Amino acid sequence: GEDVEQSLFLSVREGDSSVINCTYTDSSSTYLYWYKQEPGAGLQLLTYIFSNMDMKQDQRLTVLLNKKDKHLSLRIADTQTGDSAIYFCAETFTGGGNKLTFGTGTQLKVEL
Amino acid sequence: NAGVTQTPKFQVLKTGQSMTLQCAQDMNHEYMSWYRQDPGMGLRLIHYSVGAGITDQGEVPNGYNVSRSTTEDFPLRLLSAAPSQTSVYFCASSIRDEITEAFFGQGTRLTVV
């Protein structure tokens, strides 16, 4: 089966950039996602990238995809205390019917 | 809009009891799914449905049953609860397309004692 791995914790100071990393093993993955989970809440989609793209930028968020190394990253510029949450990467593949395989999640803590 | 609604939010069960976790969506989404979230393991797919009357197993289906009699509802049944089923359960729905957003409910925190 597919494995999607993330580091468990990341701590940054407010105003700094955060980089959350994710590695995956399934080369047939077609779509890769970043979801955010705030305490006591469900998951919200932040952004996604197609496997034929290298980079996607959306306001403070930059997603980088290295297909050769099967490595995905999410950079949050000017990190704010409201960005404190758990971030999940997820993958699916063509014909997968939106069955998502999630990473273990990275808890981001933003300190003043 | 209500989106995806899960009930109850919290539940404590004794080992061997059965119960049904409810999930309803009002977005006319074809695709619905159930995940469980455990510390350090992310979310794992339990069961999913691509439309009314159609269900299939995910990664961790044992001990759970589902049915999809309507587009709106997708209940998850625990047949005989075990402590290993202590978890947070999330229901999600989406249009049946890989690139669309999956909408998640707020979760049900289940403890089996």
Coordinates of N, CA and C in Angstrom, one line a residue:
Chain A
G1 N 0.8 -1.2 0.0 CA 0.0 0.0 0.0 C 0.8 1.2 0.0
E2 N 0.2 2.4 -0.2 CA 0.9 3.6 -0.2 C 1.3 4.1 1.2
D3 N 2.4 4.7 1.3 CA 2.8 5.3 2.6 C 3.1 6.8 2.3
V4 N 2.5 7.6 3.1 CA 2.7 9.1 3.1 C 3.3 9.5 4.4
E5 N 4.5 10.1 4.4 CA 5.1 10.4 5.7 C 5.4 11.9 5.9
Q6 N 5.2 12.3 7.1 CA 5.5 13.7 7.5 C 6.1 13.7 8.9
S7 N 6.9 14.8 9.1 CA 7.4 14.9 10.5 C 6.3 15.4 11.4
L8 N 6.3 15.0 12.7 CA 5.2 15.2 13.5 C 5.0 16.6 14.0
F9 N 6.1 17.3 14.2 CA 6.0 18.7 14.9 C 6.9 19.7 14.2
L10 N 6.5 20.9 14.2 CA 7.2 22.0 13.7 C 6.9 23.3 14.5
S11 N 7.9 24.0 15.0 CA 7.7 25.2 15.8 C 8.4 26.3 15.1
V12 N 7.7 27.4 14.9 CA 8.3 28.6 14.2 C 7.9 29.8 15.0
R13 N 8.6 30.9 14.8 CA 8.2 32.2 15.4 C 7.3 33.0 14.4
E14 N 6.4 33.7 15.0 CA 5.5 34.5 14.2 C 6.3 35.4 13.2
G15 N 5.9 35.5 12.0 CA 6.5 36.3 11.0 C 7.6 35.5 10.1
D16 N 8.0 34.4 10.7 CA 9.0 33.6 9.9 C 8.2 32.7 8.9
S17 N 9.0 32.1 8.0 CA 8.4 31.1 7.1 C 8.3 29.7 7.7
S18 N 7.3 29.0 7.4 CA 7.2 27.6 7.8 C 7.3 26.7 6.6
V19 N 8.0 25.6 6.7 CA 8.1 24.6 5.6 C 7.7 23.3 6.1
I20 N 6.6 22.7 5.6 CA 6.2 21.4 6.1 C 6.4 20.4 4.9
N21 N 7.1 19.3 5.2 CA 7.5 18.4 4.2 C 6.7 17.1 4.3
C22 N 6.6 16.4 3.1 CA 5.8 15.2 3.0 C 6.5 14.3 1.9
T23 N 6.6 13.1 2.2 CA 7.2 12.1 1.2 C 6.1 11.1 0.9
Y24 N 6.0 10.6 -0.3 CA 5.0 9.6 -0.7 C 5.8 8.6 -1.5
T25 N 5.1 7.4 -1.6 CA 5.8 6.3 -2.3 C 5.1 5.8 -3.6
D26 N 3.8 6.3 -3.7 CA 3.0 5.8 -4.9 C 3.3 6.6 -6.1
S27 N 4.0 6.1 -7.0 CA 4.3 6.9 -8.2 C 3.1 7.2 -9.1
S28 N 2.0 6.4 -8.9 CA 0.8 6.6 -9.7 C 0.0 7.8 -9.2
S29 N 0.4 8.4 -8.1 CA -0.4 9.5 -7.5 C -0.6 10.6 -8.6
T30 N -1.8 11.1 -8.7 CA -2.0 12.1 -9.7 C -2.3 13.5 -9.1
Y31 N -2.9 13.5 -7.9 CA -3.2 14.7 -7.3 C -2.7 14.7 -5.9
L32 N -2.1 15.8 -5.4 CA -1.6 15.9 -4.1 C -2.2 17.1 -3.4
Y33 N -2.6 16.9 -2.2 CA -3.3 18.0 -1.5 C -2.7 18.3 -0.1
W34 N -3.0 19.5 0.3 CA -2.6 19.9 1.7 C -3.9 20.3 2.4
Y35 N -4.2 19.7 3.5 CA -5.4 20.0 4.3 C -4.9 20.6 5.7
K36 N -5.7 21.4 6.3 CA -5.5 22.0 7.6 C -6.5 21.6 8.5
Q37 N -6.1 21.2 9.8 CA -7.1 20.8 10.8 C -6.8 21.7 12.0
E38 N -7.8 22.5 12.4 CA -7.7 23.3 13.6 C -8.2 22.5 14.7
P39 N -7.9 22.8 16.0 CA -8.3 22.0 17.1 C -9.8 21.8 17.2
G40 N -10.2 20.6 17.4 CA -11.6 20.2 17.5 C -12.4 20.4 16.3
A41 N -11.8 20.5 15.1 CA -12.5 20.7 13.9 C -12.2 19.6 12.8
G42 N -12.9 19.6 11.8 CA -12.6 18.8 10.6 C -11.5 19.3 9.8
L43 N -11.3 18.7 8.6 CA -10.2 19.2 7.8 C -10.7 20.1 6.7
Q44 N -9.9 21.1 6.4 CA -10.2 22.0 5.3 C -9.1 22.0 4.3
L45 N -9.5 22.0 3.0 CA -8.5 22.0 1.9 C -7.9 23.3 1.8
L46 N -6.5 23.3 1.8 CA -5.7 24.5 1.6 C -5.4 24.7 0.2
T47 N -4.9 23.7 -0.4 CA -4.4 23.8 -1.8 C -4.2 22.4 -2.4
Y48 N -4.0 22.3 -3.7 CA -3.7 21.0 -4.3 C -2.8 21.3 -5.5
I49 N -2.1 20.2 -5.9 CA -1.3 20.3 -7.1 C -1.4 19.1 -7.9
F50 N -1.4 19.2 -9.2 CA -1.3 18.1 -10.1 C 0.1 17.5 -10.2
S51 N 0.2 16.2 -10.4 CA 1.5 15.6 -10.4 C 2.4 16.0 -11.6
N52 N 1.7 16.7 -12.6 CA 2.5 17.2 -13.7 C 3.0 18.6 -13.6
M53 N 2.8 19.1 -12.3 CA 3.3 20.5 -12.0 C 4.5 20.4 -11.0
D54 N 5.3 21.4 -11.0 CA 6.4 21.5 -10.1 C 6.1 22.4 -8.9
M55 N 5.3 23.4 -9.2 CA 5.1 24.5 -8.2 C 3.8 25.1 -8.3
K56 N 3.2 25.5 -7.2 CA 1.9 26.2 -7.2 C 2.0 27.3 -6.1
Q57 N 1.6 28.5 -6.4 CA 1.6 29.5 -5.4 C 0.2 30.1 -5.2
D58 N -0.2 30.3 -4.0 CA -1.5 30.8 -3.7 C -1.4 31.7 -2.5
Q59 N -1.3 33.0 -2.7 CA -1.1 34.0 -1.6 C 0.1 33.6 -0.8
R60 N -0.1 33.3 0.5 CA 1.1 33.1 1.4 C 1.6 31.6 1.2
L61 N 0.9 30.8 0.5 CA 1.2 29.4 0.4 C 1.9 29.1 -0.9
T62 N 3.0 28.3 -0.8 CA 3.8 27.8 -2.0 C 3.9 26.3 -1.8
V63 N 3.5 25.6 -2.9 CA 3.6 24.1 -2.9 C 4.7 23.8 -3.9
L64 N 5.7 23.0 -3.5 CA 6.7 22.5 -4.4 C 6.6 20.9 -4.4
L65 N 6.7 20.4 -5.7 CA 6.6 19.0 -5.9 C 7.9 18.5 -6.6
N66 N 8.6 17.6 -6.0 CA 9.7 16.9 -6.7 C 9.3 15.5 -6.9
K67 N 9.0 15.2 -8.2 CA 8.4 13.9 -8.5 C 9.5 12.9 -8.5
K68 N 10.7 13.2 -8.8 CA 11.8 12.3 -8.8 C 12.0 11.7 -7.4
D69 N 12.0 12.6 -6.4 CA 12.2 12.2 -5.0 C 10.9 11.9 -4.3
K70 N 9.8 12.0 -5.0 CA 8.4 11.9 -4.4 C 8.4 12.7 -3.1
H71 N 8.7 14.0 -3.2 CA 8.7 14.9 -2.1 C 7.8 16.1 -2.4
L72 N 7.0 16.4 -1.4 CA 6.0 17.5 -1.5 C 6.3 18.4 -0.3
S73 N 6.3 19.7 -0.5 CA 6.4 20.6 0.6 C 5.4 21.8 0.5
L74 N 5.1 22.3 1.7 CA 4.2 23.4 1.8 C 4.9 24.5 2.5
R75 N 5.1 25.7 1.9 CA 5.7 26.8 2.5 C 4.7 27.8 2.9
I76 N 4.6 28.3 4.1 CA 3.7 29.3 4.6 C 4.6 30.6 4.9
A77 N 4.4 31.6 4.1 CA 5.2 32.8 4.3 C 4.5 33.7 5.4
D78 N 5.4 34.4 6.2 CA 4.8 35.3 7.2 C 3.8 34.6 8.1
T79 N 4.3 33.5 8.7 CA 3.4 32.7 9.5 C 2.8 33.4 10.7
Q80 N 1.5 33.2 10.9 CA 0.8 33.9 11.9 C 0.3 32.9 13.0
T81 N -0.1 33.4 14.2 CA -0.6 32.5 15.2 C -1.8 31.7 14.7
G82 N -2.6 32.3 13.9 CA -3.8 31.6 13.3 C -3.4 30.5 12.4
D83 N -2.2 30.3 12.0 CA -1.7 29.2 11.2 C -1.4 28.0 12.1
S84 N -1.4 28.1 13.4 CA -1.2 27.0 14.3 C -2.3 26.0 14.1
A85 N -1.9 24.7 13.7 CA -2.9 23.7 13.3 C -2.1 22.4 13.0
I86 N -2.8 21.4 12.6 CA -2.2 20.2 12.1 C -2.4 20.2 10.6
Y87 N -1.3 20.0 9.8 CA -1.3 20.0 8.4 C -1.1 18.6 7.8
F88 N -2.0 18.2 7.0 CA -1.9 16.9 6.4 C -1.7 17.0 4.9
C89 N -0.7 16.2 4.4 CA -0.7 16.0 2.9 C -1.5 14.8 2.6
A90 N -2.0 14.7 1.4 CA -2.8 13.6 1.0 C -2.6 13.4 -0.5
E91 N -2.8 12.2 -1.0 CA -2.7 11.9 -2.4 C -3.9 11.0 -2.9
T92 N -4.1 11.1 -4.1 CA -5.0 10.2 -4.8 C -4.6 10.0 -6.2
F93 N -5.2 9.2 -7.0 CA -4.7 8.9 -8.3 C -5.9 8.8 -9.3
T94 N -5.6 8.9 -10.5 CA -6.6 8.9 -11.6 C -7.5 7.6 -11.4
G95 N -8.8 7.7 -11.4 CA -9.6 6.6 -11.2 C -9.8 6.2 -9.8
G96 N -9.2 6.9 -8.8 CA -9.3 6.6 -7.4 C -10.6 7.1 -6.8
G97 N -11.4 7.9 -7.6 CA -12.7 8.3 -7.1 C -12.5 9.1 -5.8
N98 N -11.5 9.9 -5.7 CA -11.3 10.8 -4.6 C -11.1 10.0 -3.3
K99 N -10.6 8.8 -3.3 CA -10.1 8.1 -2.1 C -8.8 8.7 -1.8
L100 N -8.7 9.3 -0.6 CA -7.5 10.0 -0.2 C -6.7 9.1 0.7
T101 N -5.4 9.2 0.5 CA -4.4 8.6 1.4 C -3.7 9.7 2.1
F102 N -3.8 9.8 3.4 CA -3.3 10.9 4.2 C -1.9 10.6 4.8
G103 N -1.1 11.6 4.9 CA 0.1 11.5 5.7 C -0.3 11.5 7.2
T104 N 0.8 11.4 8.0 CA 0.6 11.3 9.5 C 0.2 12.7 10.1
G105 N 0.4 13.7 9.4 CA 0.1 15.1 9.9 C 1.3 15.7 10.6
T106 N 1.4 17.0 10.4 CA 2.5 17.8 11.1 C 1.8 18.9 11.9
Q107 N 2.1 18.9 13.2 CA 1.5 19.9 14.1 C 2.4 21.1 14.1
L108 N 1.9 22.2 13.6 CA 2.6 23.5 13.5 C 2.2 24.4 14.7
K109 N 3.3 24.8 15.4 CA 3.1 25.7 16.6 C 3.8 27.0 16.2
V110 N 3.0 28.1 16.3 CA 3.6 29.4 16.0 C 3.7 30.2 17.3
E111 N 5.0 30.5 17.6 CA 5.2 31.2 18.9 C 5.5 32.7 18.6
L112 N 5.1 33.5 19.6 CA 5.2 35.0 19.5 C 6.7 35.4 19.7
Chain B
N1 N -25.4 27.2 4.6 CA -25.4 25.8 4.3 C -24.8 25.0 5.4
A2 N -25.4 23.8 5.7 CA -25.0 23.0 6.8 C -23.7 22.2 6.4
G3 N -23.5 21.8 5.1 CA -22.4 21.1 4.7 C -22.5 19.6 5.1
V4 N -21.5 19.1 5.8 CA -21.5 17.8 6.3 C -21.7 17.8 7.8
T5 N -22.7 17.1 8.2 CA -23.1 17.1 9.6 C -23.0 15.7 10.2
Q6 N -22.2 15.6 11.3 CA -22.0 14.3 12.0 C -22.6 14.4 13.4
T7 N -23.3 13.3 13.7 CA -23.8 13.1 15.1 C -23.5 11.7 15.6
P8 N -23.3 11.5 16.9 CA -23.1 12.6 17.9 C -21.7 13.2 17.8
K9 N -21.3 14.2 18.6 CA -20.0 14.7 18.6 C -19.1 13.9 19.5
F10 N -19.7 13.4 20.6 CA -18.9 12.5 21.5 C -19.8 11.3 21.9
Q11 N -19.1 10.2 22.1 CA -19.8 9.0 22.5 C -18.9 8.1 23.3
V12 N -19.4 7.5 24.4 CA -18.6 6.5 25.1 C -19.4 5.2 25.1
L13 N -18.8 4.1 24.7 CA -19.4 2.8 24.6 C -18.7 1.8 25.4
K14 N -19.5 0.8 25.8 CA -18.8 -0.3 26.5 C -18.5 -1.4 25.5
T15 N -17.4 -2.1 25.7 CA -17.0 -3.2 24.8 C -18.2 -4.1 24.5
G16 N -18.4 -4.4 23.2 CA -19.4 -5.2 22.8 C -20.7 -4.5 22.4
Q17 N -20.9 -3.3 22.8 CA -22.1 -2.5 22.4 C -22.0 -2.2 20.9
S18 N -23.2 -1.9 20.3 CA -23.2 -1.5 18.9 C -23.8 -0.1 18.9
M19 N -23.4 0.6 17.8 CA -24.0 2.0 17.7 C -23.8 2.4 16.2
T20 N -24.5 3.4 15.8 CA -24.4 4.0 14.5 C -24.0 5.5 14.6
L21 N -22.9 5.8 13.8 CA -22.5 7.2 13.7 C -23.2 7.7 12.5
Q22 N -23.9 8.9 12.6 CA -24.6 9.4 11.5 C -23.8 10.5 10.8
C23 N -24.0 10.5 9.5 CA -23.4 11.5 8.6 C -24.4 11.9 7.5
A24 N -24.6 13.2 7.4 CA -25.5 13.7 6.4 C -24.9 14.9 5.7
Q25 N -25.1 15.0 4.4 CA -24.6 16.2 3.6 C -25.8 16.7 2.7
D26 N -25.7 18.1 2.6 CA -26.8 18.7 1.8 C -26.3 19.4 0.6
M27 N -25.2 18.8 0.0 CA -24.6 19.4 -1.2 C -24.8 18.6 -2.4
N28 N -25.6 17.5 -2.3 CA -25.9 16.6 -3.4 C -24.6 16.0 -4.0
H29 N -23.7 15.7 -3.1 CA -22.4 15.1 -3.5 C -22.6 13.6 -3.7
E30 N -22.0 13.1 -4.8 CA -22.1 11.6 -5.0 C -21.2 10.8 -4.1
Y31 N -20.0 11.4 -3.8 CA -19.0 10.6 -3.1 C -19.0 10.9 -1.6
M32 N -19.1 9.8 -0.8 CA -19.0 10.0 0.7 C -18.1 9.0 1.2
S33 N -17.4 9.3 2.3 CA -16.5 8.4 2.9 C -16.4 8.6 4.4
W34 N -15.9 7.5 5.0 CA -15.6 7.6 6.5 C -14.1 7.3 6.7
Y35 N -13.5 8.1 7.6 CA -12.1 8.0 8.0 C -12.1 7.9 9.5
R36 N -11.0 7.3 10.0 CA -10.7 7.4 11.4 C -9.4 8.0 11.6
Q37 N -9.2 8.8 12.6 CA -8.0 9.5 12.9 C -7.4 9.1 14.2
D38 N -6.2 8.6 14.1 CA -5.5 8.1 15.3 C -4.2 8.8 15.4
P39 N -3.7 9.1 16.7 CA -2.5 9.9 16.8 C -1.3 9.3 16.1
G40 N -0.6 10.1 15.3 CA 0.6 9.6 14.6 C 0.3 8.8 13.4
M41 N -1.0 8.6 13.0 CA -1.3 7.8 11.9 C -2.1 8.5 10.8
G42 N -2.4 9.7 11.0 CA -3.2 10.4 10.0 C -4.6 9.9 10.0
L43 N -5.2 10.1 8.8 CA -6.6 9.6 8.6 C -6.5 8.3 7.7
R44 N -7.3 7.3 8.1 CA -7.3 6.1 7.3 C -8.8 5.8 6.9
L45 N -8.9 5.4 5.6 CA -10.2 5.2 5.0 C -10.8 3.9 5.5
I46 N -12.1 4.0 6.0 CA -12.8 2.9 6.5 C -13.7 2.3 5.4
H47 N -14.6 3.0 4.9 CA -15.5 2.7 3.9 C -15.8 3.9 3.0
Y48 N -16.2 3.7 1.8 CA -16.6 4.8 0.9 C -17.8 4.4 0.0
S49 N -18.4 5.4 -0.5 CA -19.6 5.2 -1.4 C -19.5 6.2 -2.6
V50 N -19.7 5.7 -3.8 CA -19.7 6.5 -5.0 C -21.1 6.9 -5.4
G51 N -22.1 6.5 -4.7 CA -23.4 6.9 -5.0 C -24.4 6.0 -4.2
A52 N -25.7 6.4 -4.2 CA -26.7 5.7 -3.5 C -26.7 4.2 -3.9
G53 N -26.7 3.3 -3.0 CA -26.7 1.9 -3.3 C -25.4 1.3 -3.5
I54 N -24.3 2.1 -3.5 CA -23.0 1.5 -3.9 C -22.0 1.9 -2.7
T55 N -21.4 0.8 -2.1 CA -20.4 1.1 -1.1 C -19.2 0.1 -1.3
D56 N -18.1 0.5 -0.8 CA -16.9 -0.4 -0.9 C -16.0 -0.2 0.3
Q57 N -15.1 -1.1 0.5 CA -14.2 -1.1 1.6 C -13.0 -0.2 1.4
G58 N -12.5 0.4 2.5 CA -11.3 1.2 2.4 C -10.2 0.4 3.0
E59 N -9.3 1.1 3.7 CA -8.1 0.4 4.2 C -8.3 -0.4 5.5
V60 N -9.2 0.1 6.3 CA -9.5 -0.5 7.6 C -10.9 -0.8 7.9
P61 N -11.6 -1.7 7.1 CA -13.0 -1.8 7.2 C -13.5 -2.8 8.3
N62 N -12.6 -3.6 8.9 CA -13.1 -4.6 9.8 C -13.7 -4.0 11.0
G63 N -14.9 -4.6 11.4 CA -15.7 -4.1 12.5 C -16.7 -3.0 12.2
Y64 N -16.7 -2.6 11.0 CA -17.6 -1.5 10.6 C -18.5 -1.9 9.4
N65 N -19.7 -1.5 9.4 CA -20.6 -1.6 8.3 C -21.2 -0.3 7.8
V66 N -21.5 -0.2 6.5 CA -22.1 1.0 6.0 C -23.2 0.6 5.0
S67 N -24.0 1.6 4.8 CA -25.1 1.5 3.7 C -25.3 2.9 3.2
R68 N -25.8 3.0 2.0 CA -26.1 4.3 1.4 C -27.4 4.2 0.6
S69 N -28.5 4.4 1.4 CA -29.8 4.3 0.8 C -30.3 5.6 0.1
T70 N -29.7 6.7 0.5 CA -30.0 8.0 -0.1 C -28.7 8.7 -0.4
T71 N -28.7 9.7 -1.3 CA -27.6 10.5 -1.6 C -27.1 11.3 -0.4
E72 N -28.0 11.7 0.5 CA -27.6 12.6 1.6 C -27.0 11.9 2.8
D73 N -27.3 10.6 3.0 CA -26.9 10.0 4.3 C -26.0 8.8 4.1
F74 N -25.0 8.7 5.0 CA -24.0 7.6 5.0 C -23.7 7.2 6.4
P75 N -24.5 6.4 7.0 CA -24.2 6.0 8.4 C -23.1 4.9 8.5
L76 N -22.4 5.0 9.6 CA -21.4 4.0 9.9 C -21.8 3.2 11.1
R77 N -21.8 1.9 11.0 CA -22.3 1.1 12.1 C -21.1 0.3 12.7
L78 N -21.0 0.4 14.0 CA -20.1 -0.5 14.8 C -20.8 -1.6 15.3
L79 N -20.5 -2.8 14.9 CA -21.3 -4.0 15.2 C -21.1 -4.5 16.6
S80 N -19.9 -4.5 17.1 CA -19.5 -4.9 18.5 C -18.3 -4.2 18.9
A81 N -18.5 -3.1 19.6 CA -17.4 -2.1 19.8 C -16.2 -2.8 20.6
A82 N -15.0 -2.4 20.2 CA -13.8 -2.9 20.8 C -12.9 -1.7 21.2
P83 N -12.1 -1.8 22.2 CA -11.2 -0.6 22.6 C -10.4 -0.1 21.5
S84 N -10.0 -1.0 20.5 CA -9.2 -0.6 19.4 C -10.0 0.3 18.4
Q85 N -11.3 0.5 18.6 CA -12.0 1.4 17.8 C -12.2 2.8 18.5
T86 N -11.5 3.0 19.6 CA -11.4 4.3 20.2 C -10.7 5.2 19.2
S87 N -11.3 6.3 18.8 CA -10.7 7.1 17.7 C -11.6 8.3 17.5
V88 N -11.2 9.2 16.6 CA -12.0 10.2 16.1 C -12.4 9.9 14.7
Y89 N -13.7 9.9 14.4 CA -14.2 9.5 13.1 C -14.7 10.7 12.3
F90 N -14.3 10.8 11.1 CA -14.7 11.9 10.2 C -15.4 11.3 9.0
C91 N -16.5 12.0 8.6 CA -17.2 11.7 7.4 C -16.8 12.8 6.4
A92 N -16.7 12.5 5.1 CA -16.4 13.5 4.1 C -17.2 13.2 2.9
S93 N -17.5 14.3 2.1 CA -18.2 14.2 0.9 C -17.6 15.0 -0.2
S94 N -17.8 14.6 -1.4 CA -17.2 15.4 -2.5 C -18.0 15.0 -3.8
I95 N -17.8 15.9 -4.8 CA -18.2 15.5 -6.2 C -17.3 14.4 -6.6
R96 N -17.8 13.5 -7.4 CA -17.1 12.3 -7.8 C -16.0 12.7 -8.9
D97 N -15.0 13.3 -8.4 CA -13.9 13.8 -9.3 C -12.6 14.0 -8.5
E98 N -11.5 13.5 -8.9 CA -10.3 13.5 -8.1 C -9.8 14.9 -7.7
I99 N -10.2 15.9 -8.6 CA -9.5 17.2 -8.3 C -10.4 18.2 -7.5
T100 N -11.5 17.7 -7.0 CA -12.4 18.5 -6.2 C -12.1 18.4 -4.7
E101 N -12.6 19.4 -4.0 CA -12.4 19.4 -2.6 C -13.3 18.4 -1.9
A102 N -12.7 17.7 -0.9 CA -13.5 16.9 0.0 C -13.9 17.7 1.2
F103 N -15.2 17.8 1.5 CA -15.7 18.5 2.7 C -15.8 17.6 3.8
F104 N -15.3 18.0 5.0 CA -15.3 17.1 6.2 C -16.3 17.6 7.2
G105 N -16.9 16.6 7.9 CA -17.7 17.0 9.1 C -16.7 17.3 10.3
Q106 N -17.4 17.7 11.4 CA -16.6 18.1 12.6 C -16.0 17.0 13.3
G107 N -16.4 15.8 13.0 CA -15.9 14.6 13.7 C -16.7 14.1 14.9
T108 N -16.6 12.8 15.1 CA -17.2 12.1 16.3 C -16.1 11.5 17.1
R109 N -15.9 11.9 18.4 CA -14.9 11.3 19.2 C -15.5 10.2 20.0
L110 N -15.1 9.0 19.7 CA -15.6 7.7 20.3 C -14.6 7.1 21.2
T111 N -15.1 6.8 22.4 CA -14.2 6.1 23.4 C -14.9 4.8 23.7
V112 N -14.2 3.7 23.6 CA -14.7 2.3 23.9 C -14.0 1.8 25.2
V113 N -14.8 1.6 26.2 CA -14.1 1.2 27.5 C -14.4 -0.3 27.8

